[in-house]
Amino acid sequence: MKKFINANIYKSNAKEIIVADGKFLEIGNNLRVCDNTIDLKNKLVLPPYVDPHLHLDYVYSLSEGLGAKSGTLFEAIALWPKFKKNLKASEVRERAIKGIYDEVSQGVQYIRTHIDVTDPNFTALKVMLDLKEELKDKLDIQIIAFPQEGMYTYKGGRDLVEEALKMGADVVGGIPHFELAREFGEKSIHDIVNLSIKYNKLIDVHCDETDDPNSRFLELLNALVLMEGIGEMTTASHTCSFGSADNSYAYRMFDLFKRSKMNFISCPTENIYLQGRQDSYPKRRGLTRVKEFLEEGINIAFAQDSINDPWYPLGNGNMMNILDNGIHLAQIMSPNEIENDFDLITYNGAKCMMLDQYGFKIGNPANFIVLDENNVFDAIRKRVNVIASIRNGEYLFKRETKYDIKLDL
């Protein structure tokens, strides 16, 4: 049994944590004395960062000479099959571990990853299923059976998604706006929902990742999961076109989203880079309506999406960087908004992943991170580092806070 003291716990007045057998035993103030006491020195303590949308089979593929010169989404998708032809399990594993290290070393303990299953050999999927089990003491990984080239654009794509679910993928994925015609996109949405029900799997769809305001697969997805009562199991990722839709449509949909309880994920750095490529000025930001979702009480989270791949050349798994970019682009930096902004990379992502043992609750796994600041506002303003990550009550890592320097000013 160990006791952590002087902890500024996010959204709590509690300052002390007692851990036993890897779980939260007590959370409060003036708790019992423990022989093993750790002073957190009034630093800000959060539940671990959650990255609910990442492509671990793509990370660092840009370093191997694969890049979209135009910087557009569809060129990047078109380049991927050429690279995938020669995909080797050892290379996928090496790059994925590098991407996981990037994230875990910066406070992430939960990742949901899209794995392309339009590959009859399931090379990447097999690697990721192994890594999920192998690294479970370091982080939780959810795997999405994702048809990157489309369920119907790629011959047999729908059947490959189903086989991936049978093999152990946790989530049904899709990309309806990439199908060859609207009818095929709609058909894929029906298939996604049917597969979710058949195998009792979560849903996470690349949905309307385009500037075209007429791309409205989101409307169909929401209607189907609302009727089936599985909205809380469902996430719509990107939904960029919803940011280009007119207000009359958008506010009608807000009411329907609240009824279905569907989740949303925005990938601010990637979408600001990829979208609006055909615009001159005014130039769209490419983000969905993050601010309005929050104001309407609809769950939305931020995610990294890509690390050094054909879609996005940068990225390093730093969720503080994602948060910083996202709150600027979505204009959510009023004092009240800032006090809640960390939800976008913690609790909201956990809700997308349906993590029922996440956060500071008695009996939950004792997983949390410590930031190099003592309050939310300054932590975000200074974009501070994670100085410790604790999993099941044990340190994954801890590092020095700041360099001691003296300046003559």
Short mmCIF file of C-alpha atoms in Angstrom, two decimals:
data_model
loop_
_atom_site.label_atom_id
_atom_site.label_comp_id
_atom_site.label_asym_id
_atom_site.label_seq_id
_atom_site.Cartn_x
_atom_site.Cartn_y
_atom_site.Cartn_z
CA MET A 1 0.00 0.00 0.00
CA LYS A 2 1.34 3.45 -0.92
CA LYS A 3 0.14 6.98 -0.45
CA PHE A 4 0.57 9.90 -2.87
CA ILE A 5 0.32 13.28 -1.14
CA ASN A 6 0.18 16.92 -2.28
CA ALA A 7 -1.58 16.07 -5.52
CA ASN A 8 -3.64 18.73 -7.31
CA ILE A 9 -6.15 16.32 -8.84
CA TYR A 10 -7.97 17.61 -11.92
CA LYS A 11 -11.55 18.59 -11.10
CA SER A 12 -11.25 17.46 -7.49
CA ASN A 13 -10.57 18.96 -4.09
CA ALA A 14 -8.80 15.80 -2.99
CA LYS A 15 -5.05 16.04 -2.37
CA GLU A 16 -4.19 12.47 -1.39
CA ILE A 17 -4.39 9.08 -3.06
CA ILE A 18 -3.89 5.65 -1.50
CA VAL A 19 -3.15 2.74 -3.82
CA ALA A 20 -3.29 -0.95 -2.99
CA ASP A 21 -2.91 -3.92 -5.33
CA GLY A 22 -2.67 -1.57 -8.29
CA LYS A 23 -6.05 0.09 -7.66
CA PHE A 24 -7.34 3.28 -6.08
CA LEU A 25 -8.16 2.38 -2.48
CA GLU A 26 -8.86 5.86 -1.10
CA ILE A 27 -9.01 9.36 -2.60
CA GLY A 28 -9.46 12.36 -0.34
CA ASN A 29 -7.74 14.41 2.35
CA ASN A 30 -6.15 13.55 5.69
CA LEU A 31 -6.10 9.89 4.77
CA ARG A 32 -4.51 7.15 6.86
CA VAL A 33 -0.74 7.01 7.33
CA CYS A 34 1.15 4.69 4.98
CA ASP A 35 4.76 3.56 5.24
CA ASN A 36 5.36 4.29 1.55
CA THR A 37 4.53 7.96 0.99
CA ILE A 38 5.27 9.83 -2.26
CA ASP A 39 5.15 13.62 -2.37
CA LEU A 40 3.83 14.95 -5.70
CA LYS A 41 4.77 18.49 -4.66
CA ASN A 42 1.42 20.11 -5.53
CA LYS A 43 1.73 19.24 -9.21
CA LEU A 44 -1.35 18.88 -11.39
CA VAL A 45 -2.51 15.26 -11.56
CA LEU A 46 -4.71 14.00 -14.41
CA PRO A 47 -6.04 10.67 -15.54
CA PRO A 48 -3.76 9.42 -18.34
CA TYR A 49 -3.98 10.97 -21.77
CA VAL A 50 -6.18 9.12 -24.24
CA ASP A 51 -5.47 9.06 -27.97
CA PRO A 52 -8.68 7.63 -29.44
CA HIS A 53 -7.67 7.89 -33.11
CA LEU A 54 -4.24 6.84 -34.35
CA HIS A 55 -2.95 4.84 -37.33
CA LEU A 56 -0.18 2.72 -35.85
CA ASP A 57 0.34 0.74 -39.05
CA TYR A 58 1.22 3.97 -40.89
CA VAL A 59 3.51 5.71 -38.39
CA TYR A 60 6.94 6.65 -39.74
CA SER A 61 6.11 5.39 -43.23
CA LEU A 62 6.89 8.88 -44.55
CA SER A 63 10.50 8.30 -43.48
CA GLU A 64 10.58 5.48 -46.03
CA GLY A 65 9.98 7.85 -48.93
CA LEU A 66 6.18 7.74 -49.03
CA GLY A 67 4.72 11.23 -49.21
CA ALA A 68 1.84 13.13 -50.79
CA LYS A 69 3.31 16.06 -52.69
CA SER A 70 -0.02 17.83 -53.00
CA GLY A 71 -0.76 17.45 -49.30
CA THR A 72 -4.28 16.22 -50.04
CA LEU A 73 -6.11 13.41 -48.28
CA PHE A 74 -6.96 11.52 -51.45
CA GLU A 75 -3.44 11.54 -52.87
CA ALA A 76 -2.19 10.08 -49.59
CA ILE A 77 -4.83 7.32 -49.76
CA ALA A 78 -3.85 6.58 -53.35
CA LEU A 79 -0.16 6.24 -52.39
CA TRP A 80 -0.78 3.78 -49.57
CA PRO A 81 -1.51 0.64 -51.66
CA LYS A 82 1.87 0.94 -53.40
CA PHE A 83 3.59 0.89 -50.03
CA LYS A 84 1.31 -1.80 -48.61
CA LYS A 85 2.23 -4.32 -51.34
CA ASN A 86 5.62 -4.92 -49.73
CA LEU A 87 4.55 -4.60 -46.11
CA LYS A 88 6.55 -6.80 -43.76
CA ALA A 89 5.44 -7.76 -40.26
CA SER A 90 8.85 -6.93 -38.78
CA GLU A 91 8.72 -3.40 -40.23
CA VAL A 92 5.15 -2.81 -39.07
CA ARG A 93 6.11 -3.95 -35.57
CA GLU A 94 9.22 -1.77 -35.42
CA ARG A 95 7.40 1.36 -36.57
CA ALA A 96 4.36 0.72 -34.37
CA ILE A 97 6.50 0.27 -31.26
CA LYS A 98 8.25 3.53 -32.08
CA GLY A 99 4.89 5.30 -32.35
CA ILE A 100 3.64 3.71 -29.13
CA TYR A 101 6.80 4.80 -27.34
CA ASP A 102 6.25 8.36 -28.59
CA GLU A 103 2.83 8.42 -27.01
CA VAL A 104 3.40 6.46 -23.80
CA SER A 105 6.54 8.46 -23.00
CA GLN A 106 4.36 11.60 -23.08
CA GLY A 107 1.56 10.40 -20.83
CA VAL A 108 -0.74 8.37 -23.09
CA GLN A 109 -1.96 5.07 -21.62
CA TYR A 110 -4.93 4.43 -23.92
CA ILE A 111 -4.80 4.22 -27.72
CA ARG A 112 -7.47 3.34 -30.23
CA THR A 113 -5.78 2.51 -33.50
CA HIS A 114 -7.18 2.11 -37.00
CA ILE A 115 -5.52 -0.82 -38.75
CA ASP A 116 -5.99 -1.22 -42.49
CA VAL A 117 -7.58 -4.61 -43.18
CA THR A 118 -7.85 -4.26 -46.96
CA ASP A 119 -4.99 -6.75 -46.99
CA PRO A 120 -5.90 -10.43 -47.42
CA ASN A 121 -2.80 -11.37 -45.39
CA PHE A 122 -3.81 -9.16 -42.43
CA THR A 123 -0.12 -8.36 -41.92
CA ALA A 124 -0.60 -5.25 -39.80
CA LEU A 125 -3.59 -6.61 -37.91
CA LYS A 126 -1.72 -9.71 -36.75
CA VAL A 127 1.16 -7.54 -35.53
CA MET A 128 -1.17 -5.23 -33.64
CA LEU A 129 -3.10 -8.06 -32.01
CA ASP A 130 0.21 -9.39 -30.70
CA LEU A 131 1.32 -5.96 -29.47
CA LYS A 132 -2.00 -5.37 -27.73
CA GLU A 133 -1.41 -8.43 -25.56
CA GLU A 134 2.34 -7.96 -25.21
CA LEU A 135 2.11 -4.35 -24.01
CA LYS A 136 -1.04 -4.55 -21.89
CA ASP A 137 0.89 -3.70 -18.72
CA LYS A 138 2.03 -0.44 -20.34
CA LEU A 139 -1.14 0.68 -22.11
CA ASP A 140 -4.58 -0.35 -23.34
CA ILE A 141 -4.97 -0.69 -27.11
CA GLN A 142 -8.27 -0.90 -28.99
CA ILE A 143 -8.03 -2.08 -32.60
CA ILE A 144 -10.34 -0.88 -35.37
CA ALA A 145 -10.91 -3.08 -38.43
CA PHE A 146 -10.49 -0.23 -40.91
CA PRO A 147 -10.99 -0.64 -44.69
CA GLN A 148 -8.64 2.15 -45.77
CA GLU A 149 -9.35 1.54 -49.46
CA GLY A 150 -13.09 1.22 -48.88
CA MET A 151 -15.45 -1.68 -48.25
CA TYR A 152 -16.55 -1.60 -51.89
CA THR A 153 -13.78 0.34 -53.58
CA TYR A 154 -11.52 -2.57 -52.60
CA LYS A 155 -12.78 -5.92 -53.87
CA GLY A 156 -13.91 -8.03 -50.93
CA GLY A 157 -13.31 -5.20 -48.46
CA ARG A 158 -16.49 -5.76 -46.49
CA ASP A 159 -15.67 -9.45 -45.96
CA LEU A 160 -12.14 -8.58 -44.85
CA VAL A 161 -13.57 -6.24 -42.20
CA GLU A 162 -15.77 -9.05 -40.91
CA GLU A 163 -12.87 -11.50 -40.83
CA ALA A 164 -10.78 -8.97 -38.89
CA LEU A 165 -13.56 -8.75 -36.28
CA LYS A 166 -13.54 -12.52 -35.97
CA MET A 167 -9.76 -12.41 -35.47
CA GLY A 168 -10.12 -10.06 -32.50
CA ALA A 169 -10.47 -6.45 -33.68
CA ASP A 170 -12.48 -4.46 -31.14
CA VAL A 171 -14.16 -1.88 -33.35
CA VAL A 172 -15.84 -1.75 -36.79
CA GLY A 173 -14.44 0.96 -39.06
CA GLY A 174 -15.38 2.46 -42.40
CA ILE A 175 -14.70 5.28 -44.85
CA PRO A 176 -17.98 5.95 -46.70
CA HIS A 177 -16.90 9.20 -48.37
CA PHE A 178 -14.12 7.31 -50.18
CA GLU A 179 -16.47 4.77 -51.77
CA LEU A 180 -16.99 5.17 -55.52
CA ALA A 181 -20.55 6.46 -55.28
CA ARG A 182 -22.94 7.71 -52.63
CA GLU A 183 -24.94 4.49 -52.78
CA PHE A 184 -21.87 2.43 -51.91
CA GLY A 185 -21.03 4.78 -49.05
CA GLU A 186 -24.53 4.35 -47.67
CA LYS A 187 -24.29 0.59 -48.11
CA SER A 188 -21.06 0.57 -46.11
CA ILE A 189 -22.75 2.46 -43.26
CA HIS A 190 -25.51 -0.18 -43.13
CA ASP A 191 -22.85 -2.91 -43.12
CA ILE A 192 -20.90 -1.25 -40.32
CA VAL A 193 -23.95 -1.07 -38.08
CA ASN A 194 -25.01 -4.63 -38.91
CA LEU A 195 -21.51 -5.97 -38.16
CA SER A 196 -21.45 -4.08 -34.87
CA ILE A 197 -24.69 -5.70 -33.81
CA LYS A 198 -23.70 -9.16 -35.06
CA TYR A 199 -20.38 -9.23 -33.20
CA ASN A 200 -21.16 -6.79 -30.36
CA LYS A 201 -18.37 -4.44 -31.42
CA LEU A 202 -17.92 -0.70 -31.06
CA ILE A 203 -18.10 1.55 -34.14
CA ASP A 204 -15.64 4.22 -35.28
CA VAL A 205 -16.10 5.59 -38.79
CA HIS A 206 -13.93 7.97 -40.80
CA CYS A 207 -17.01 10.00 -41.67
CA ASP A 208 -17.25 12.87 -44.15
CA GLU A 209 -13.55 13.74 -44.04
CA THR A 210 -14.05 16.18 -46.88
CA ASP A 211 -14.86 19.85 -47.41
CA ASP A 212 -17.95 18.92 -49.45
CA PRO A 213 -20.99 20.07 -47.42
CA ASN A 214 -23.11 17.58 -49.37
CA SER A 215 -21.21 14.64 -47.89
CA ARG A 216 -23.71 13.63 -45.21
CA PHE A 217 -23.02 10.02 -44.31
CA LEU A 218 -23.01 11.24 -40.72
CA GLU A 219 -26.76 11.74 -40.92
CA LEU A 220 -27.34 8.12 -41.94
CA LEU A 221 -24.90 6.74 -39.37
CA ASN A 222 -26.59 8.69 -36.60
CA ALA A 223 -30.07 7.60 -37.70
CA LEU A 224 -29.16 3.91 -37.74
CA VAL A 225 -27.39 3.85 -34.37
CA LEU A 226 -30.20 5.91 -32.86
CA MET A 227 -32.78 3.39 -34.06
CA GLU A 228 -30.66 0.45 -32.85
CA GLY A 229 -29.87 2.06 -29.49
CA ILE A 230 -26.09 1.80 -29.95
CA GLY A 231 -25.19 5.49 -30.16
CA GLU A 232 -22.94 5.38 -27.10
CA MET A 233 -20.96 2.59 -28.78
CA THR A 234 -20.48 4.73 -31.89
CA THR A 235 -17.91 7.37 -32.83
CA ALA A 236 -17.82 9.53 -35.94
CA SER A 237 -14.26 10.67 -36.62
CA HIS A 238 -13.26 13.81 -38.51
CA THR A 239 -16.74 14.90 -39.80
CA CYS A 240 -15.00 17.81 -41.56
CA SER A 241 -17.91 18.44 -43.92
CA PHE A 242 -20.11 19.17 -40.90
CA GLY A 243 -17.93 22.23 -40.39
CA SER A 244 -18.92 23.40 -43.87
CA ALA A 245 -22.64 22.62 -43.51
CA ASP A 246 -25.23 25.36 -43.14
CA ASN A 247 -26.58 26.17 -39.69
CA SER A 248 -30.11 25.04 -40.44
CA TYR A 249 -28.89 21.50 -41.09
CA ALA A 250 -26.31 21.56 -38.31
CA TYR A 251 -28.68 22.55 -35.52
CA ARG A 252 -31.27 20.00 -36.60
CA MET A 253 -28.53 17.38 -36.37
CA PHE A 254 -27.38 18.57 -32.93
CA ASP A 255 -30.78 17.55 -31.54
CA LEU A 256 -30.48 14.13 -33.17
CA PHE A 257 -26.91 13.64 -31.90
CA LYS A 258 -28.09 14.33 -28.37
CA ARG A 259 -30.80 11.72 -28.79
CA SER A 260 -28.43 9.05 -30.11
CA LYS A 261 -25.59 9.95 -27.68
CA MET A 262 -23.07 9.33 -30.45
CA ASN A 263 -19.45 10.42 -29.91
CA PHE A 264 -17.18 12.52 -32.11
CA ILE A 265 -13.43 12.79 -32.62
CA SER A 266 -11.61 15.72 -34.19
CA CYS A 267 -7.99 15.50 -35.33
CA PRO A 268 -7.07 19.20 -35.34
CA THR A 269 -3.48 19.16 -36.59
CA GLU A 270 -4.08 16.69 -39.41
CA ASN A 271 -7.33 18.18 -40.62
CA ILE A 272 -6.07 21.76 -40.62
CA TYR A 273 -3.21 20.47 -42.79
CA LEU A 274 -5.27 18.33 -45.19
CA GLN A 275 -8.53 20.20 -45.61
CA GLY A 276 -9.29 23.39 -47.50
CA ARG A 277 -6.76 22.51 -50.19
CA GLN A 278 -9.09 23.59 -52.98
CA ASP A 279 -10.04 26.83 -51.21
CA SER A 280 -8.38 30.13 -52.02
CA TYR A 281 -9.85 32.66 -49.57
CA PRO A 282 -11.79 32.56 -47.37
CA LYS A 283 -10.04 29.29 -46.52
CA ARG A 284 -11.79 26.76 -44.30
CA ARG A 285 -10.08 25.34 -41.23
CA GLY A 286 -11.21 21.79 -41.94
CA LEU A 287 -12.45 21.10 -38.41
CA THR A 288 -15.85 19.91 -37.38
CA ARG A 289 -17.95 22.07 -35.05
CA VAL A 290 -15.96 21.37 -31.90
CA LYS A 291 -17.10 24.41 -29.95
CA GLU A 292 -20.77 23.85 -30.72
CA PHE A 293 -20.55 20.16 -29.78
CA LEU A 294 -19.17 21.13 -26.39
CA GLU A 295 -21.83 23.80 -25.89
CA GLU A 296 -24.55 21.31 -26.82
CA GLY A 297 -23.22 18.69 -24.40
CA ILE A 298 -22.26 16.26 -27.18
CA ASN A 299 -19.14 14.23 -26.47
CA ILE A 300 -16.12 15.13 -28.60
CA ALA A 301 -12.43 14.33 -28.16
CA PHE A 302 -9.15 15.32 -29.81
CA ALA A 303 -6.68 12.85 -31.30
CA GLN A 304 -3.22 12.74 -32.91
CA ASP A 305 -4.29 10.65 -35.94
CA SER A 306 -0.93 10.45 -37.73
CA ILE A 307 2.77 10.47 -36.99
CA ASN A 308 5.12 11.07 -39.91
CA ASP A 309 3.08 9.34 -42.61
CA PRO A 310 1.72 10.23 -46.09
CA TRP A 311 -1.28 12.00 -44.58
CA TYR A 312 0.65 14.16 -42.11
CA PRO A 313 4.44 14.68 -42.14
CA LEU A 314 4.75 15.83 -38.52
CA GLY A 315 3.21 14.49 -35.31
CA ASN A 316 5.04 13.09 -32.29
CA GLY A 317 2.40 11.69 -29.96
CA ASN A 318 2.37 14.78 -27.74
CA MET A 319 -1.26 15.23 -26.75
CA MET A 320 -0.52 18.61 -25.20
CA ASN A 321 0.44 19.80 -28.68
CA ILE A 322 -2.81 18.41 -30.08
CA LEU A 323 -4.77 20.15 -27.33
CA ASP A 324 -2.94 23.44 -27.88
CA ASN A 325 -3.63 23.45 -31.61
CA GLY A 326 -7.20 22.28 -31.18
CA ILE A 327 -8.30 24.88 -28.66
CA HIS A 328 -6.82 27.64 -30.82
CA LEU A 329 -8.48 26.41 -34.02
CA ALA A 330 -11.82 25.74 -32.34
CA GLN A 331 -11.63 29.00 -30.33
CA ILE A 332 -12.31 27.41 -26.96
CA MET A 333 -10.11 29.45 -24.64
CA SER A 334 -12.42 31.47 -22.41
CA PRO A 335 -11.50 31.07 -18.71
CA ASN A 336 -14.34 28.59 -18.17
CA GLU A 337 -13.48 26.66 -21.32
CA ILE A 338 -9.81 26.40 -20.39
CA GLU A 339 -10.73 24.86 -17.03
CA ASN A 340 -12.41 22.01 -18.93
CA ASP A 341 -10.17 21.74 -22.00
CA PHE A 342 -8.16 18.79 -20.64
CA ASP A 343 -11.36 16.74 -20.99
CA LEU A 344 -10.69 16.74 -24.73
CA ILE A 345 -7.61 14.53 -24.30
CA THR A 346 -8.72 12.58 -21.22
CA TYR A 347 -12.31 11.89 -20.19
CA ASN A 348 -13.92 12.56 -23.58
CA GLY A 349 -11.63 10.15 -25.39
CA ALA A 350 -12.21 7.57 -22.66
CA LYS A 351 -15.94 7.92 -23.27
CA CYS A 352 -15.43 7.30 -27.00
CA MET A 353 -13.54 4.13 -26.12
CA MET A 354 -16.13 3.18 -23.47
CA LEU A 355 -13.45 2.78 -20.80
CA ASP A 356 -15.54 1.92 -17.77
CA GLN A 357 -12.57 1.80 -15.36
CA TYR A 358 -11.01 5.12 -16.27
CA GLY A 359 -10.39 8.04 -13.93
CA PHE A 360 -10.15 8.71 -10.21
CA LYS A 361 -12.71 6.30 -8.76
CA ILE A 362 -12.28 3.86 -5.89
CA GLY A 363 -11.59 0.41 -7.32
CA ASN A 364 -10.35 1.65 -10.70
CA PRO A 365 -6.81 0.84 -11.82
CA ALA A 366 -4.46 3.42 -10.29
CA ASN A 367 -3.50 5.03 -13.57
CA PHE A 368 -2.63 8.74 -13.69
CA ILE A 369 -0.10 11.29 -14.89
CA VAL A 370 1.66 14.24 -13.26
CA LEU A 371 2.23 17.51 -15.13
CA ASP A 372 4.97 20.04 -14.54
CA GLU A 373 2.65 22.74 -13.19
CA ASN A 374 0.23 23.09 -10.31
CA ASN A 375 -2.92 24.36 -12.06
CA VAL A 376 -4.86 23.82 -15.27
CA PHE A 377 -4.53 27.31 -16.71
CA ASP A 378 -0.75 27.50 -16.46
CA ALA A 379 -0.30 23.90 -17.57
CA ILE A 380 -2.13 24.66 -20.82
CA ARG A 381 -0.65 28.14 -21.25
CA LYS A 382 2.90 26.83 -20.86
CA ARG A 383 2.24 23.56 -22.74
CA VAL A 384 3.99 21.72 -19.93
CA ASN A 385 5.44 18.23 -20.07
CA VAL A 386 4.26 15.11 -18.32
CA ILE A 387 6.86 14.46 -15.62
CA ALA A 388 5.48 11.14 -14.40
CA SER A 389 3.14 8.40 -15.58
CA ILE A 390 1.79 5.90 -13.07
CA ARG A 391 0.07 2.68 -14.14
CA ASN A 392 -1.45 0.24 -11.67
CA GLY A 393 0.21 2.26 -8.94
CA GLU A 394 3.73 1.88 -10.35
CA TYR A 395 5.83 4.39 -12.28
CA LEU A 396 6.03 3.86 -16.02
CA PHE A 397 8.45 6.77 -15.98
CA LYS A 398 9.39 9.90 -14.09
CA ARG A 399 11.64 12.71 -15.16
CA GLU A 400 13.12 15.94 -13.86
CA THR A 401 10.78 18.90 -13.88
CA LYS A 402 12.82 21.83 -15.15
CA TYR A 403 16.43 22.65 -15.65
CA ASP A 404 17.93 24.86 -12.98
CA ILE A 405 19.24 27.84 -14.89
CA LYS A 406 20.29 31.31 -13.89
CA LEU A 407 19.97 34.20 -16.28
CA ASP A 408 21.44 37.66 -15.88
CA LEU A 409 18.60 39.85 -17.04
#
